[in-house]
Amino acid sequence: MILTLKMVGLACEIQGYQFDDKTKQLKNADILKKYQKINPSFLDVFHYAFCIAGVLIGPYYKFRTYWDTFHLPYSTHVNANKFLTERIRIVPLYVLLYLLGNFLYPLELASSPEIMEKSFWYRVFYMTPSFFNFRMRIYSGFILGECVCIAMGLGAYPKASTPQPGAGPTNFSALEELGTKNLSSIEYSFETVKNIYEYGSEFWPTIREGIRSWNRTVQYWLATFVYKQLTLSKPAKICITMFVSALWHGVHPGYYLCLCSAPLFLFVEAEVEKAFKLSASYSQQVIFDWIWWIIKMQSFSYMGMPFLLLDIRSCLRFWKSVYFCGHIFIVMLYFIAYRVNKTKLKKH
């Protein structure tokens, strides 16, 4: 999976950084060329493709990020042990919570006849601990993947360069200014390889923000090499991007049921925010955020069940057992928000 991202990304990197006459006229064209242009050999591509950092679970990183690790001085000056300790110390807690949650609410129950003997409200509730177990497992894996990169200094850039997940540094002028300074004394960041932002995933109130906090380097890849390459309407671009994401995950129907449901929830969220949040007072917005956070977490839990169950029969059987409540609820919300927005438009 990561190899697919790397090879497609590498092709786009090479094509995207062919500096044309228009780019050469930019004020900082020389700096852009210095920190973005790549010209890999066959061996460079081979080593990048099969580099042990991120080879199994990620994070995704550009070829230029890989190249910088060995040709720029930052990886040798950064105190990697400090970042490694800070990042890995939370993993035992996530593992413990996963083991406890999986013991109390095993995923096998969702596809067993026993789940049908439970009440409707239990099945609705069961989605929440199931998705919690999934999050704890993925948090642990993503962070360990980050730690491999941190241990070898991959993705280390000065904080002043404003590195972004997957993208690397975005302020190249800052990199140029730091060239003559004592590199051991400056502040560094491994944001380039930070694949999961747990706080945002757990506590940011919207579905949109929750998605952006999850698998962030892959989000960068999808945004840069799929979403931004499309010249369609925003809803169409989101649908195609989510379909590509499902295709990248694999051929199991559960991936498509989960990820291709996301555009509907995102579209309704935007409509609901327009109806109830944008013109509200600060206190009303705070109340809205708390209510929508609950809806967000339950929406993720509902969409997450097919992602966990995978096969079409188990997915539809479980959704049918809860009467497709997630889809029905979100569609009802849309019609309510649409009516409110239409009324507001008439008044103005």
Tab-separated table of C-alpha atoms in Angstrom:
chain	number	residue	atom	x	y	z
A	1	MET	CA	0.000	0.000	0.000
A	2	ILE	CA	2.726	2.469	0.960
A	3	LEU	CA	4.750	1.407	-2.089
A	4	THR	CA	1.811	2.411	-4.298
A	5	LEU	CA	1.719	5.870	-2.734
A	6	LYS	CA	5.472	6.280	-3.059
A	7	MET	CA	5.664	5.343	-6.738
A	8	VAL	CA	2.679	7.449	-7.792
A	9	GLY	CA	3.920	10.312	-5.619
A	10	LEU	CA	7.426	10.060	-7.054
A	11	ALA	CA	6.125	10.276	-10.623
A	12	CYS	CA	4.080	13.344	-9.686
A	13	GLU	CA	7.055	14.869	-7.867
A	14	ILE	CA	9.252	14.529	-10.946
A	15	GLN	CA	6.539	15.872	-13.243
A	16	GLY	CA	5.422	18.611	-10.856
A	17	TYR	CA	8.849	20.056	-10.231
A	18	GLN	CA	9.824	20.577	-13.868
A	19	PHE	CA	10.527	24.277	-13.560
A	20	ASP	CA	8.965	26.061	-16.524
A	21	ASP	CA	9.619	29.642	-17.672
A	22	LYS	CA	6.791	30.993	-15.493
A	23	THR	CA	8.215	29.359	-12.366
A	24	LYS	CA	11.730	30.551	-13.155
A	25	GLN	CA	10.490	34.154	-13.076
A	26	LEU	CA	9.340	33.851	-9.457
A	27	LYS	CA	11.265	35.851	-6.879
A	28	ASN	CA	12.278	32.741	-4.909
A	29	ALA	CA	12.672	30.408	-7.900
A	30	ASP	CA	16.261	29.506	-6.994
A	31	ILE	CA	15.254	28.584	-3.433
A	32	LEU	CA	12.313	26.494	-4.684
A	33	LYS	CA	14.603	24.664	-7.070
A	34	LYS	CA	17.166	24.029	-4.345
A	35	TYR	CA	14.696	22.473	-1.896
A	36	GLN	CA	12.154	20.855	-4.234
A	37	LYS	CA	13.784	19.650	-7.433
A	38	ILE	CA	14.639	15.954	-7.632
A	39	ASN	CA	16.531	13.854	-10.173
A	40	PRO	CA	16.634	10.309	-8.788
A	41	SER	CA	18.672	7.476	-10.259
A	42	PHE	CA	17.378	3.902	-10.502
A	43	LEU	CA	19.132	2.986	-7.243
A	44	ASP	CA	17.693	6.067	-5.537
A	45	VAL	CA	14.187	4.968	-6.525
A	46	PHE	CA	14.841	1.388	-5.374
A	47	HIS	CA	16.170	2.482	-1.978
A	48	TYR	CA	13.308	4.944	-1.505
A	49	ALA	CA	10.714	2.342	-2.441
A	50	PHE	CA	11.970	-0.276	0.005
A	51	CYS	CA	13.254	1.948	2.806
A	52	ILE	CA	12.275	0.241	6.057
A	53	ALA	CA	10.881	3.483	7.497
A	54	GLY	CA	7.150	3.381	6.856
A	55	VAL	CA	7.278	0.296	4.638
A	56	LEU	CA	4.437	-1.503	6.446
A	57	ILE	CA	2.076	1.015	8.038
A	58	GLY	CA	3.419	4.392	6.962
A	59	PRO	CA	3.825	7.268	7.222
A	60	TYR	CA	4.034	8.252	3.580
A	61	TYR	CA	6.830	10.688	2.799
A	62	LYS	CA	7.994	12.237	-0.452
A	63	PHE	CA	11.194	11.246	-2.214
A	64	ARG	CA	12.564	14.688	-1.449
A	65	THR	CA	12.029	14.072	2.280
A	66	TYR	CA	13.908	10.775	1.971
A	67	TRP	CA	16.698	12.464	-0.003
A	68	ASP	CA	16.986	15.300	2.531
A	69	THR	CA	17.626	12.788	5.316
A	70	PHE	CA	20.941	11.833	3.741
A	71	HIS	CA	21.947	15.043	1.972
A	72	LEU	CA	20.858	17.820	4.338
A	73	PRO	CA	22.434	18.155	7.794
A	74	TYR	CA	19.264	18.197	9.914
A	75	SER	CA	19.051	14.459	10.652
A	76	THR	CA	22.531	14.499	12.201
A	77	HIS	CA	21.908	17.562	14.390
A	78	VAL	CA	18.421	16.820	15.721
A	79	ASN	CA	18.077	15.174	19.135
A	80	ALA	CA	16.023	12.265	17.814
A	81	ASN	CA	15.957	10.444	21.163
A	82	LYS	CA	14.026	13.298	22.756
A	83	PHE	CA	11.340	13.249	20.051
A	84	LEU	CA	11.265	9.455	20.090
A	85	THR	CA	10.662	9.317	23.845
A	86	GLU	CA	7.946	11.975	23.701
A	87	ARG	CA	6.110	10.177	20.913
A	88	ILE	CA	6.341	6.566	22.066
A	89	ARG	CA	5.501	6.977	25.741
A	90	ILE	CA	1.734	7.072	25.102
A	91	VAL	CA	1.733	3.799	23.126
A	92	PRO	CA	1.528	1.435	26.166
A	93	LEU	CA	-1.666	3.209	27.248
A	94	TYR	CA	-3.222	2.805	23.792
A	95	VAL	CA	-2.236	-0.879	23.706
A	96	LEU	CA	-3.689	-1.445	27.186
A	97	LEU	CA	-6.953	0.302	26.257
A	98	TYR	CA	-7.179	-1.744	23.067
A	99	LEU	CA	-6.640	-5.050	24.888
A	100	LEU	CA	-9.194	-4.127	27.541
A	101	GLY	CA	-11.744	-2.868	25.016
A	102	ASN	CA	-11.310	-5.866	22.738
A	103	PHE	CA	-11.763	-8.208	25.701
A	104	LEU	CA	-15.015	-6.532	26.735
A	105	TYR	CA	-16.383	-5.883	23.239
A	106	PRO	CA	-14.741	-8.249	20.723
A	107	LEU	CA	-15.271	-7.490	17.032
A	108	GLU	CA	-16.281	-11.110	16.386
A	109	LEU	CA	-19.586	-10.383	18.114
A	110	ALA	CA	-20.643	-8.058	15.279
A	111	SER	CA	-20.663	-10.868	12.709
A	112	SER	CA	-22.032	-13.595	14.987
A	113	PRO	CA	-25.708	-14.636	15.374
A	114	GLU	CA	-25.435	-13.623	19.030
A	115	ILE	CA	-25.525	-9.914	18.149
A	116	MET	CA	-29.051	-10.373	16.755
A	117	GLU	CA	-30.213	-11.634	20.133
A	118	LYS	CA	-29.233	-8.309	21.689
A	119	SER	CA	-31.544	-5.317	21.751
A	120	PHE	CA	-31.503	-2.613	19.084
A	121	TRP	CA	-30.055	-0.084	21.534
A	122	TYR	CA	-27.257	-2.472	22.502
A	123	ARG	CA	-26.310	-2.868	18.835
A	124	VAL	CA	-26.274	0.909	18.428
A	125	PHE	CA	-24.135	1.230	21.557
A	126	TYR	CA	-21.825	-1.601	20.445
A	127	MET	CA	-20.588	0.469	17.492
A	128	THR	CA	-18.957	2.967	19.883
A	129	PRO	CA	-16.606	0.589	21.776
A	130	SER	CA	-15.854	-1.271	18.516
A	131	PHE	CA	-14.661	1.928	16.886
A	132	PHE	CA	-12.816	2.888	20.081
A	133	ASN	CA	-10.883	-0.405	19.924
A	134	PHE	CA	-10.069	0.266	16.282
A	135	ARG	CA	-8.771	3.755	17.072
A	136	MET	CA	-6.524	2.521	19.879
A	137	ARG	CA	-5.059	-0.172	17.609
A	138	ILE	CA	-4.441	2.249	14.752
A	139	TYR	CA	-3.009	4.931	17.049
A	140	SER	CA	-0.470	2.403	18.338
A	141	GLY	CA	0.520	1.270	14.857
A	142	PHE	CA	0.746	4.747	13.350
A	143	ILE	CA	2.850	6.075	16.222
A	144	LEU	CA	5.256	3.134	16.036
A	145	GLY	CA	5.576	3.802	12.306
A	146	GLU	CA	6.399	7.435	13.076
A	147	CYS	CA	8.973	6.330	15.645
A	148	VAL	CA	10.909	4.326	13.042
A	149	CYS	CA	11.227	7.505	10.966
A	150	ILE	CA	12.179	9.593	14.005
A	151	ALA	CA	14.850	7.079	15.054
A	152	MET	CA	16.657	7.486	11.726
A	153	GLY	CA	16.093	11.255	11.568
A	154	LEU	CA	13.782	11.010	8.567
A	155	GLY	CA	11.427	13.977	8.416
A	156	ALA	CA	13.498	16.202	10.709
A	157	TYR	CA	13.298	19.843	9.638
A	158	PRO	CA	13.730	23.149	11.460
A	159	LYS	CA	10.425	24.203	13.008
A	160	ALA	CA	10.814	27.627	11.385
A	161	SER	CA	10.354	25.989	7.976
A	162	THR	CA	6.746	25.119	8.935
A	163	PRO	CA	6.815	21.447	7.927
A	164	GLN	CA	3.476	19.795	7.140
A	165	PRO	CA	2.529	16.081	7.271
A	166	GLY	CA	3.631	14.388	4.065
A	167	ALA	CA	4.601	17.661	2.407
A	168	GLY	CA	7.769	18.497	4.330
A	169	PRO	CA	8.912	22.112	4.769
A	170	THR	CA	6.703	24.841	3.320
A	171	ASN	CA	8.759	27.904	4.259
A	172	PHE	CA	11.860	27.451	2.112
A	173	SER	CA	13.119	30.963	2.769
A	174	ALA	CA	13.448	30.043	6.458
A	175	LEU	CA	15.560	27.019	5.508
A	176	GLU	CA	17.812	29.250	3.458
A	177	GLU	CA	18.219	31.738	6.310
A	178	LEU	CA	19.136	28.961	8.746
A	179	GLY	CA	21.906	27.702	6.501
A	180	THR	CA	24.658	29.548	8.364
A	181	LYS	CA	23.389	29.093	11.941
A	182	ASN	CA	24.363	26.540	14.572
A	183	LEU	CA	22.075	23.690	13.559
A	184	SER	CA	22.370	21.936	16.921
A	185	SER	CA	20.768	24.859	18.761
A	186	ILE	CA	17.699	25.446	16.592
A	187	GLU	CA	14.247	23.979	17.244
A	188	TYR	CA	13.299	20.961	15.141
A	189	SER	CA	10.039	19.304	14.177
A	190	PHE	CA	9.035	15.850	12.910
A	191	GLU	CA	5.654	17.111	11.738
A	192	THR	CA	6.478	15.830	8.237
A	193	VAL	CA	6.078	12.224	9.402
A	194	LYS	CA	3.382	12.807	12.047
A	195	ASN	CA	0.695	10.530	10.695
A	196	ILE	CA	-1.929	10.786	13.411
A	197	TYR	CA	-3.083	13.679	15.567
A	198	GLU	CA	-4.951	11.894	18.316
A	199	TYR	CA	-6.336	15.013	19.996
A	200	GLY	CA	-7.902	16.255	16.776
A	201	SER	CA	-9.258	12.819	15.965
A	202	GLU	CA	-10.848	12.498	19.398
A	203	PHE	CA	-11.890	16.018	20.345
A	204	TRP	CA	-12.162	18.333	17.349
A	205	PRO	CA	-15.910	18.778	16.842
A	206	THR	CA	-16.435	18.260	13.113
A	207	ILE	CA	-16.289	15.244	10.821
A	208	ARG	CA	-14.104	17.259	8.454
A	209	GLU	CA	-11.511	17.984	11.156
A	210	GLY	CA	-11.637	14.401	12.388
A	211	ILE	CA	-10.810	13.077	8.923
A	212	ARG	CA	-7.951	15.560	8.540
A	213	SER	CA	-6.443	14.375	11.832
A	214	TRP	CA	-6.402	10.761	10.662
A	215	ASN	CA	-3.658	9.192	8.511
A	216	ARG	CA	-2.428	12.694	7.748
A	217	THR	CA	0.392	11.849	5.361
A	218	VAL	CA	-1.994	9.810	3.216
A	219	GLN	CA	-4.470	12.700	3.438
A	220	TYR	CA	-1.730	14.884	1.958
A	221	TRP	CA	-1.175	12.387	-0.858
A	222	LEU	CA	-4.890	12.194	-1.649
A	223	ALA	CA	-5.305	15.972	-1.511
A	224	THR	CA	-2.237	16.717	-3.647
A	225	PHE	CA	-2.280	13.939	-6.221
A	226	VAL	CA	-6.025	13.276	-6.529
A	227	TYR	CA	-8.267	16.074	-5.199
A	228	LYS	CA	-6.279	19.048	-6.525
A	229	GLN	CA	-5.765	17.413	-9.917
A	230	LEU	CA	-9.513	17.275	-10.612
A	231	THR	CA	-11.319	20.116	-12.383
A	232	LEU	CA	-14.801	19.250	-11.140
A	233	SER	CA	-17.238	20.559	-8.547
A	234	LYS	CA	-16.221	20.202	-4.905
A	235	PRO	CA	-18.738	17.411	-4.113
A	236	ALA	CA	-17.586	15.434	-7.165
A	237	LYS	CA	-13.929	15.870	-6.198
A	238	ILE	CA	-14.641	14.662	-2.648
A	239	CYS	CA	-16.525	11.598	-3.937
A	240	ILE	CA	-13.755	10.647	-6.366
A	241	THR	CA	-11.062	11.202	-3.726
A	242	MET	CA	-12.888	8.978	-1.240
A	243	PHE	CA	-13.344	6.314	-3.916
A	244	VAL	CA	-9.608	6.385	-4.659
A	245	SER	CA	-8.954	6.094	-0.917
A	246	ALA	CA	-11.203	3.011	-0.772
A	247	LEU	CA	-9.501	1.559	-3.853
A	248	TRP	CA	-6.104	2.099	-2.222
A	249	HIS	CA	-7.226	0.283	0.931
A	250	GLY	CA	-8.210	-2.831	-1.024
A	251	VAL	CA	-11.022	-4.704	-2.733
A	252	HIS	CA	-13.156	-5.556	0.310
A	253	PRO	CA	-16.663	-4.047	-0.026
A	254	GLY	CA	-16.475	-2.729	3.544
A	255	TYR	CA	-13.876	-0.152	2.525
A	256	TYR	CA	-16.206	1.234	-0.145
A	257	LEU	CA	-19.288	1.234	2.089
A	258	CYS	CA	-17.346	3.142	4.745
A	259	LEU	CA	-15.307	5.627	2.735
A	260	CYS	CA	-17.913	6.290	0.047
A	261	SER	CA	-20.441	7.169	2.764
A	262	ALA	CA	-18.136	9.914	4.054
A	263	PRO	CA	-18.976	12.488	1.303
A	264	LEU	CA	-22.655	12.351	2.309
A	265	PHE	CA	-21.800	13.058	5.953
A	266	LEU	CA	-19.393	15.856	4.961
A	267	PHE	CA	-21.970	17.458	2.671
A	268	VAL	CA	-24.661	17.375	5.364
A	269	GLU	CA	-22.223	18.719	7.956
A	270	ALA	CA	-21.540	21.775	5.783
A	271	GLU	CA	-25.283	22.348	5.346
A	272	VAL	CA	-25.946	21.993	9.093
A	273	GLU	CA	-23.115	24.413	9.972
A	274	LYS	CA	-24.537	26.928	7.530
A	275	ALA	CA	-27.985	26.579	9.104
A	276	PHE	CA	-27.171	26.564	12.808
A	277	LYS	CA	-23.596	27.697	13.485
A	278	LEU	CA	-22.334	30.409	11.163
A	279	SER	CA	-24.795	33.095	12.306
A	280	ALA	CA	-25.010	31.930	15.942
A	281	SER	CA	-23.584	33.664	19.010
A	282	TYR	CA	-20.384	32.421	20.645
A	283	SER	CA	-22.215	30.514	23.392
A	284	GLN	CA	-24.547	28.947	20.828
A	285	GLN	CA	-21.554	27.904	18.731
A	286	VAL	CA	-19.984	26.223	21.774
A	287	ILE	CA	-23.211	24.288	22.409
A	288	PHE	CA	-23.377	23.375	18.719
A	289	ASP	CA	-19.779	22.109	18.783
A	290	TRP	CA	-20.467	19.853	21.766
A	291	ILE	CA	-23.613	18.413	20.175
A	292	TRP	CA	-21.924	17.983	16.810
A	293	TRP	CA	-18.901	16.314	18.441
A	294	ILE	CA	-21.232	13.594	19.751
A	295	ILE	CA	-22.782	13.249	16.284
A	296	LYS	CA	-19.304	13.151	14.726
A	297	MET	CA	-18.084	10.327	16.964
A	298	GLN	CA	-21.259	8.298	16.431
A	299	SER	CA	-21.060	8.914	12.671
A	300	PHE	CA	-17.497	7.611	12.604
A	301	SER	CA	-18.544	4.599	14.683
A	302	TYR	CA	-21.403	3.884	12.270
A	303	MET	CA	-19.257	4.290	9.138
A	304	GLY	CA	-16.418	2.369	10.771
A	305	MET	CA	-18.344	-0.899	11.163
A	306	PRO	CA	-18.090	-1.891	7.450
A	307	PHE	CA	-14.395	-0.936	7.525
A	308	LEU	CA	-13.935	-3.498	10.311
A	309	LEU	CA	-16.278	-6.224	9.047
A	310	LEU	CA	-15.139	-5.963	5.397
A	311	ASP	CA	-17.331	-8.589	3.665
A	312	ILE	CA	-20.562	-7.338	2.133
A	313	ARG	CA	-22.908	-9.722	3.937
A	314	SER	CA	-21.578	-8.930	7.410
A	315	CYS	CA	-21.551	-5.175	6.694
A	316	LEU	CA	-25.109	-4.963	5.381
A	317	ARG	CA	-26.346	-7.440	7.976
A	318	PHE	CA	-25.061	-5.249	10.785
A	319	TRP	CA	-26.270	-1.986	9.248
A	320	LYS	CA	-29.649	-3.635	8.657
A	321	SER	CA	-29.752	-4.716	12.317
A	322	VAL	CA	-29.523	-1.045	13.341
A	323	TYR	CA	-31.978	-0.079	10.556
A	324	PHE	CA	-29.373	2.015	8.711
A	325	CYS	CA	-29.872	4.585	11.468
A	326	GLY	CA	-26.750	6.563	10.553
A	327	HIS	CA	-27.851	7.178	6.975
A	328	ILE	CA	-31.459	7.895	7.957
A	329	PHE	CA	-30.400	10.319	10.694
A	330	ILE	CA	-27.962	12.245	8.504
A	331	VAL	CA	-30.504	12.533	5.648
A	332	MET	CA	-33.134	13.836	8.084
A	333	LEU	CA	-30.606	16.386	9.356
A	334	TYR	CA	-29.984	17.506	5.790
A	335	PHE	CA	-33.660	18.202	5.106
A	336	ILE	CA	-33.999	20.114	8.385
A	337	ALA	CA	-30.880	22.199	7.652
A	338	TYR	CA	-31.960	22.732	4.047
A	339	ARG	CA	-35.351	24.014	5.204
A	340	VAL	CA	-33.723	26.380	7.728
A	341	ASN	CA	-31.302	27.722	5.121
A	342	LYS	CA	-34.118	28.210	2.622
A	343	THR	CA	-36.139	30.155	5.217
A	344	LYS	CA	-33.119	32.354	6.011
A	345	LEU	CA	-32.614	33.043	2.316
A	346	LYS	CA	-36.229	34.169	1.917
A	347	LYS	CA	-35.930	36.542	4.881
A	348	HIS	CA	-32.856	38.191	3.402
